[in-house]
Structures are given as structure tokens and as C-alpha cells.
Coordinates of C-alpha atoms in Angstrom, one line a residue:
Chain Q
X1 CA 110.7 95.5 76.6
X2 CA 107.4 93.8 76.4
X3 CA 108.4 90.7 74.6
X4 CA 107.4 87.2 75.7
X5 CA 110.9 86.5 76.7
X6 CA 111.2 89.4 79.1
X7 CA 107.9 88.8 80.7
X8 CA 108.6 85.1 81.2
X9 CA 112.0 85.9 82.7
X10 CA 110.7 88.4 85.2
X11 CA 107.7 86.1 86.1
X12 CA 110.1 83.2 86.7
X13 CA 112.5 85.3 88.8
X14 CA 109.7 86.6 90.9
X15 CA 108.1 83.2 91.5
X16 CA 111.5 81.7 92.5
X17 CA 112.2 84.6 94.9
X18 CA 108.8 84.1 96.6
X19 CA 109.4 80.4 96.8
X20 CA 112.8 80.9 98.4
X21 CA 111.3 83.3 100.9
X22 CA 108.5 80.9 101.8
X23 CA 111.0 78.1 102.4
X24 CA 113.0 80.4 104.6
X25 CA 110.2 81.7 106.8
X26 CA 108.8 78.2 107.4
X27 CA 111.6 77.8 109.9
X28 CA 110.0 80.3 112.2
X29 CA 106.9 78.4 112.9
X30 CA 107.2 76.7 116.3
X31 CA 104.6 74.5 117.9
X32 CA 104.0 73.6 121.4
X33 CA 106.6 70.9 122.1
X34 CA 106.4 68.7 125.2
X35 CA 108.5 65.6 124.6
X36 CA 109.1 63.1 127.4
X37 CA 111.3 60.2 128.0
X38 CA 112.6 57.7 130.5
X39 CA 115.5 55.4 130.4
X40 CA 116.3 52.5 132.7
X41 CA 119.4 50.4 132.8
X42 CA 118.1 46.9 133.1
X43 CA 121.5 45.1 133.2
X44 CA 125.2 45.5 132.9
X45 CA 126.0 42.7 130.5
X46 CA 129.7 42.9 130.9
X47 CA 132.4 45.4 131.9
X48 CA 136.0 44.7 130.8
X49 CA 139.3 46.4 130.1
X50 CA 140.1 45.8 126.5
X51 CA 143.6 44.6 125.4
X52 CA 144.4 48.1 124.0
X53 CA 143.9 49.5 127.5
X54 CA 140.4 51.1 127.2
X55 CA 137.4 50.2 129.3
X56 CA 134.4 48.9 127.6
X57 CA 130.9 48.2 129.0
X58 CA 127.9 46.6 127.5
X59 CA 124.4 47.6 128.8
X60 CA 120.8 46.6 128.3
X61 CA 118.6 49.7 128.2
X62 CA 114.9 50.1 128.5
X63 CA 113.9 53.3 126.7
X64 CA 110.4 54.8 126.8
X65 CA 109.7 58.0 125.0
X66 CA 106.9 60.2 123.6
X67 CA 108.2 62.5 120.9
X68 CA 104.8 63.0 119.1
X69 CA 104.6 66.7 119.9
X70 CA 107.7 67.4 117.8
X71 CA 106.0 66.5 114.6
X72 CA 104.5 69.3 112.4
X73 CA 103.5 69.5 108.8
X74 CA 107.0 70.4 107.9
X75 CA 108.7 67.5 109.7
X76 CA 110.3 64.9 107.5
X77 CA 111.8 62.8 110.3
X78 CA 113.0 63.0 113.8
X79 CA 116.4 61.4 114.6
X80 CA 116.6 60.3 118.2
X81 CA 119.6 59.0 120.0
X82 CA 120.7 58.2 123.5
X83 CA 124.1 59.3 124.7
X84 CA 126.1 58.6 127.9
X85 CA 127.8 61.7 129.2
X86 CA 130.5 61.6 131.8
X87 CA 133.6 63.3 133.0
X88 CA 137.0 61.8 133.8
X89 CA 140.3 63.1 135.1
X90 CA 141.7 63.1 131.5
X91 CA 138.7 64.4 129.6
X92 CA 136.4 67.2 130.8
X93 CA 133.5 65.9 128.7
X94 CA 132.8 62.6 127.0
X95 CA 129.7 61.9 125.0
X96 CA 129.2 58.4 123.6
X97 CA 126.2 57.6 121.6
X98 CA 124.7 54.3 122.6
X99 CA 121.6 53.9 120.4
X100 CA 119.9 55.8 117.7
X101 CA 116.7 55.6 115.7
X102 CA 115.1 57.4 112.8
X103 CA 111.4 58.2 113.4
X104 CA 109.7 58.9 110.1
X105 CA 106.2 59.4 111.3
X106 CA 104.2 60.7 114.2
X107 CA 102.7 57.3 114.9
X108 CA 106.1 55.8 115.5
X109 CA 107.2 58.6 117.9
X110 CA 105.7 57.1 121.0
X111 CA 107.7 53.9 121.7
X112 CA 109.1 51.5 124.2
X113 CA 112.2 49.6 123.4
X114 CA 114.5 47.2 125.3
X115 CA 117.8 46.9 123.6
X116 CA 121.5 46.5 124.3
X117 CA 123.8 49.3 123.2
X118 CA 123.9 49.6 119.4
X119 CA 127.3 51.4 119.5
X120 CA 130.2 50.3 121.7
X121 CA 130.6 52.2 125.0
X122 CA 134.4 52.6 125.0
X123 CA 136.3 55.1 127.2
X124 CA 139.6 56.8 126.3
X125 CA 141.5 55.1 129.1
X126 CA 140.3 53.0 131.9
X127 CA 138.3 55.4 134.1
X128 CA 134.9 53.8 134.0
X129 CA 134.9 51.9 137.3
X130 CA 132.4 53.5 139.8
X131 CA 131.7 56.2 137.2
X132 CA 128.6 58.3 137.5
X133 CA 127.1 59.3 134.2
X134 CA 124.1 61.0 132.7
X135 CA 122.0 59.4 130.0
X136 CA 120.6 62.0 127.6
X137 CA 117.9 61.5 125.0
X138 CA 118.7 63.9 122.1
X139 CA 116.3 64.5 119.2
X140 CA 117.1 66.2 115.9
X141 CA 114.1 67.4 113.9
X142 CA 114.8 67.3 110.2
X143 CA 112.3 69.4 108.2
X144 CA 111.0 69.0 104.7
X145 CA 112.6 72.4 104.1
X146 CA 114.2 75.0 106.3
X147 CA 116.0 75.2 109.6
X148 CA 116.8 72.0 111.5
X149 CA 116.7 72.1 115.3
X150 CA 117.7 69.8 118.1
X151 CA 117.2 69.5 121.8
X152 CA 117.6 67.0 124.6
X153 CA 116.4 65.6 127.9
X154 CA 119.1 64.9 130.5
X155 CA 118.6 62.1 133.0
X156 CA 121.1 61.8 135.7
X157 CA 121.9 59.3 138.4
X158 CA 123.3 56.3 136.6
X159 CA 126.5 54.7 137.6
X160 CA 128.8 51.8 136.7
X161 CA 129.9 49.1 139.1
X162 CA 133.1 49.2 141.1
X163 CA 134.8 46.2 139.5
X164 CA 135.0 44.6 136.2
X165 CA 132.7 41.7 135.5
Chain K
X1 CA 144.4 97.5 48.5
X2 CA 140.6 97.3 48.3
X3 CA 140.3 94.5 50.9
X4 CA 142.3 96.5 53.4
X5 CA 139.8 99.3 53.1
X6 CA 136.9 96.8 53.4
X7 CA 138.5 95.3 56.6
X8 CA 139.0 98.8 58.1
X9 CA 135.4 99.7 57.3
X10 CA 134.2 96.5 59.0
X11 CA 136.3 97.2 62.0
X12 CA 135.0 100.8 62.2
X13 CA 131.4 99.6 62.0
X14 CA 131.7 97.5 65.2
X15 CA 130.4 99.8 67.8
X16 CA 133.1 99.8 70.4
X17 CA 131.0 101.4 73.0
X18 CA 128.2 98.9 72.8
X19 CA 130.7 96.0 72.9
X20 CA 132.4 97.5 75.9
X21 CA 129.1 98.0 77.7
X22 CA 128.2 94.4 77.2
X23 CA 131.5 93.2 78.4
X24 CA 131.3 95.3 81.5
X25 CA 127.7 94.1 82.3
X26 CA 128.9 90.6 82.0
X27 CA 131.8 91.3 84.3
X28 CA 129.4 93.0 86.8
X29 CA 127.2 89.9 86.9
X30 CA 130.1 87.6 87.5
X31 CA 131.7 89.8 90.2
X32 CA 128.5 90.3 92.1
X33 CA 127.9 86.6 92.2
X34 CA 131.4 86.2 93.6
X35 CA 130.8 89.0 96.2
X36 CA 127.6 87.3 97.4
X37 CA 129.5 84.0 97.7
X38 CA 132.4 85.6 99.7
X39 CA 130.0 87.4 101.9
X40 CA 128.2 84.2 102.7
X41 CA 131.5 82.6 103.5
X42 CA 132.2 85.5 106.0
X43 CA 128.7 85.4 107.5
X44 CA 128.6 81.7 108.1
X45 CA 132.3 81.4 109.1
X46 CA 132.7 78.4 106.9
X47 CA 134.8 77.9 103.8
X48 CA 131.9 76.4 101.9
X49 CA 128.6 77.8 103.2
X50 CA 126.4 75.7 100.9
X51 CA 127.1 72.0 100.1
X52 CA 125.3 69.5 97.9
X53 CA 124.6 66.1 99.4
X54 CA 126.3 63.5 97.1
X55 CA 125.8 60.2 98.8
X56 CA 123.0 58.2 100.3
X57 CA 124.7 57.8 103.7
X58 CA 122.3 60.1 105.5
X59 CA 119.1 58.9 104.1
X60 CA 116.2 59.2 104.6
X61 CA 117.0 62.6 106.1
X62 CA 119.2 63.9 103.3
X63 CA 118.9 62.5 99.8
X64 CA 121.3 63.0 96.9
X65 CA 120.7 66.4 95.4
X66 CA 119.7 68.2 98.6
X67 CA 121.4 71.4 99.6
X68 CA 122.7 72.0 103.1
X69 CA 123.4 75.4 104.6
X70 CA 126.4 75.4 106.9
X71 CA 127.4 77.6 109.8
X72 CA 130.5 77.5 111.9
X73 CA 130.5 79.2 115.3
X74 CA 132.9 79.1 118.2
X75 CA 130.4 76.9 120.2
X76 CA 131.8 73.5 120.9
X77 CA 130.7 70.7 118.7
X78 CA 128.6 68.1 120.5
X79 CA 127.2 64.7 119.9
X80 CA 124.2 64.6 117.5
X81 CA 125.3 67.6 115.4
X82 CA 125.5 67.1 111.7
X83 CA 128.9 68.2 110.5
X84 CA 130.7 68.6 107.2
X85 CA 134.3 67.6 107.3
X86 CA 137.3 67.0 105.0
X87 CA 139.5 64.0 105.1
X88 CA 143.2 64.2 104.1
X89 CA 143.4 62.5 100.7
X90 CA 139.7 63.0 99.8
X91 CA 138.6 66.0 97.9
X92 CA 134.9 65.8 98.5
X93 CA 133.7 66.9 102.0
X94 CA 131.5 64.4 103.9
X95 CA 128.3 65.2 105.7
X96 CA 127.7 62.9 108.7
X97 CA 126.6 63.0 112.3
X98 CA 128.9 63.2 115.4
X99 CA 128.3 60.2 117.6
X100 CA 131.2 60.4 120.0
X101 CA 132.9 63.4 121.6
X102 CA 135.9 63.3 124.0
X103 CA 137.2 66.7 125.2
X104 CA 140.5 66.9 126.8
X105 CA 140.6 68.6 130.2
X106 CA 144.0 70.2 130.0
X107 CA 144.3 71.3 126.3
X108 CA 140.6 71.7 125.4
X109 CA 141.2 69.7 122.2
X110 CA 138.3 67.5 121.2
X111 CA 138.2 64.1 119.5
X112 CA 135.2 63.3 117.3
X113 CA 133.8 60.2 115.8
X114 CA 131.2 60.4 113.1
X115 CA 128.8 58.1 111.3
X116 CA 126.3 58.4 108.5
X117 CA 122.7 57.8 109.7
X118 CA 122.2 55.2 106.9
X119 CA 125.6 53.5 107.3
X120 CA 126.1 50.4 109.4
X121 CA 129.5 51.2 110.6
X122 CA 131.1 54.4 111.9
X123 CA 133.4 56.5 109.7
X124 CA 136.8 55.0 110.8
X125 CA 136.9 53.2 107.5
X126 CA 136.7 56.6 105.7
X127 CA 139.3 58.4 107.8
X128 CA 143.0 58.5 106.7
X129 CA 145.1 55.5 107.4
X130 CA 145.8 55.4 111.1
X131 CA 143.4 58.2 111.9
X132 CA 140.9 57.2 114.7
X133 CA 139.4 60.6 115.5
X134 CA 138.5 63.9 113.8
X135 CA 139.6 67.2 115.2
X136 CA 138.2 70.7 115.1
X137 CA 140.3 71.7 112.1
X138 CA 138.9 69.0 109.9
X139 CA 135.4 70.4 110.3
X140 CA 134.1 72.9 107.8
X141 CA 130.8 73.6 109.5
X142 CA 127.6 72.4 111.1
X143 CA 124.5 71.8 108.9
X144 CA 121.7 74.2 110.1
X145 CA 119.3 74.4 107.2
X146 CA 118.2 72.3 104.3
X147 CA 116.6 72.7 100.9
X148 CA 115.5 69.6 98.9
X149 CA 116.2 68.9 95.3
X150 CA 117.9 72.1 94.4
X151 CA 121.4 70.6 94.3
X152 CA 120.6 68.3 91.3
X153 CA 121.7 71.2 89.0
X154 CA 125.2 71.0 90.4
X155 CA 125.3 67.2 90.3
X156 CA 124.2 67.1 86.7
X157 CA 126.7 69.7 85.8
X158 CA 129.5 67.9 87.5
X159 CA 128.8 64.4 86.3
X160 CA 127.9 65.2 82.8
X161 CA 130.3 68.1 82.1
X162 CA 129.1 68.3 78.5
X163 CA 125.9 70.0 79.8
X164 CA 128.1 72.6 81.6
X165 CA 129.7 73.5 78.3
X166 CA 126.4 73.6 76.4
X167 CA 125.0 75.9 79.1
X168 CA 127.9 78.3 79.1
X169 CA 127.9 78.3 75.3
X170 CA 124.2 79.1 75.2
X171 CA 124.6 81.9 77.8
X172 CA 127.5 83.4 75.9
X173 CA 125.5 83.3 72.7
X174 CA 122.6 85.0 74.4
X175 CA 124.8 87.8 75.7
X176 CA 126.4 88.4 72.3
X177 CA 123.2 88.4 70.3
X178 CA 121.0 90.4 72.7
X179 CA 120.0 93.7 71.4
X180 CA 120.7 95.8 74.4

């Protein structure tokens, strides 16, 4: 009962249990989070109906964001992406991701970028003319260990032109 | 005639009770592990509540050998969530992020498109031939939590199965030779 083997075994089990517990409760530490963002549509590059029948639009976006307050000692990276959300007669919700970035450090979390959409903005159908849509900046905090959490800022008031161009 | 007597003596000297106790303890350990696994499946609503990351398609967020905890709730799946899904014809589930969501007004069915963070292209190349979208029934769960490095044990055991046999052999030997 008091051999080396037993003592080593129970010590190891105890140590691993404590480690697992610490990894789990790390998820409950929240800090004061005040991220901010602004997105501007600088230009509608083109807006066409594709041969297979779906509308597609290409935009140039100007994205300004400050996500520094999301970084804690336990943050490995923050994944940020901009999605367009809109409703059509066929679909009650459409979310199309236009751009994303991985932010590995706090210093890179305050940024300004002007870019055309990284992923194609294609509708299921041809409902995009004169469409109002929201642009949402989502962020996904990926920790070094523990629970991941995500949130977003919704910016509304954007719309697409009446006619193809 | 003598050797029959010797054999009978050997058989009598094996303590049946001790052997049975050992067998039952082993059985208890195995079944309690199974109970915990099934309970986890119930609690998280997912067929595989814990998965090991096998590819580098989600780096630097998830590296090979990390463990993901999954949860499946009735909440609708939205863009940005990391989901684990099965493709018909592939036996290993894939962990990627949802980048497009189209939800039908009338039926409530949803089409998803996914992409690995570290991949250049979206996942249409991975889907079954002719499949353009994922649907709810392909999805095993959402990734909600994460533990680094712990999954290497599973990867080593799967890729070099000789180690699995050595481990099980050693464990079996330990059980048989332990004094209590």
C-alpha cells in the first residue's frame, strides 16, 4: 500500500485532475470588453447576374476596428470576419462571409484595411437588386485552453444598387 | 495416472475467487469508462462529444493533436461557428468554420458552406460529388471548448497501431500480475 508505485500513481492522478480543473475554470474569467468597428462601402466594383442564374456583386470595403480589449493572457488568437446579412423572398436569412482575418496578437488588433471582398458575394437566386443589408463584424476568441466565445457588432443601412452594372 | 492428478492439483490451486474478482474489477473499469462516454454523448447532444484535430486546415487556431469539445443544441447554426461534420464517403469528420448560411423561408432548411481558416479555398472540393451545400443532418456538433496537445495520444495510437497493442499487452500483464 505504501510502495513507490502506488504513491507515484496517486500523485500523478491528483496532479492531472487539478490541471484539468484549472483548464476548465479558466473559461470563467471575463475581462472588460469594449470592441469597436466601422465599415464603409467605398465602391461597388461590379454587379452582375451569373450564367447559372445567381446574382453576384463585388465590393471594395474600408474596415476600421479596435479589438484590443478582447485579448487576455489566455487568448491565442482572435478570428475576425465581416459578413453581409440580408433577407430575400426565398430565404429568411442569408449570411455571406466577405472577408476574414486571423489576429494573433494584441498589437495587430487595432487596424484599418481597404480591401475588395475576399469571398464571393453570391446570392441563391437573383434577388440582390435594391437589396438592403447589414454588415456584421464577428469575432471569435480562441483561447490557449478552455471555452471559446464569439460575438458581433451589427452595422445596418447598406444597400445595393437598383440595376446591374 | 500421475499426471492427471498433478493437473487436477494445479487446477485446484488457482484461486477461483481471486481470478473472478480481478475479472470483475477489469469489467467494472471498462464499463464505467463506457458509461461516462455515453453520458457525455447525451449531455452534449452530439454523437462524438470529443474530437481530435487531425489536419492543419485550422491553424494557427487548432493544431494537430488538439482536442475539441463539441456541443449540439437546437439553436440555429450561424456564420462564424466552428462545426464538425461528416461527408458521405469520408470516414473522418472535418472541423471547419461556417462561412455562408442560407435559410429557406418556407421549409426552414438551411444550406451551409464551410472553409478551413488555413485553407485558400472553401470546402466544395471536399464535399461529395455534386454536393454544393451542407445541411443540418451532416453536422455533428459545434466546437465550444479546446484543450491543446492532449489528442497526440490518440493520433500516435491510430497511426502506429503497434503501440496500441504494446499498451494493451502491458496493461493486461499488469492486471494479471498485480497482487490484489
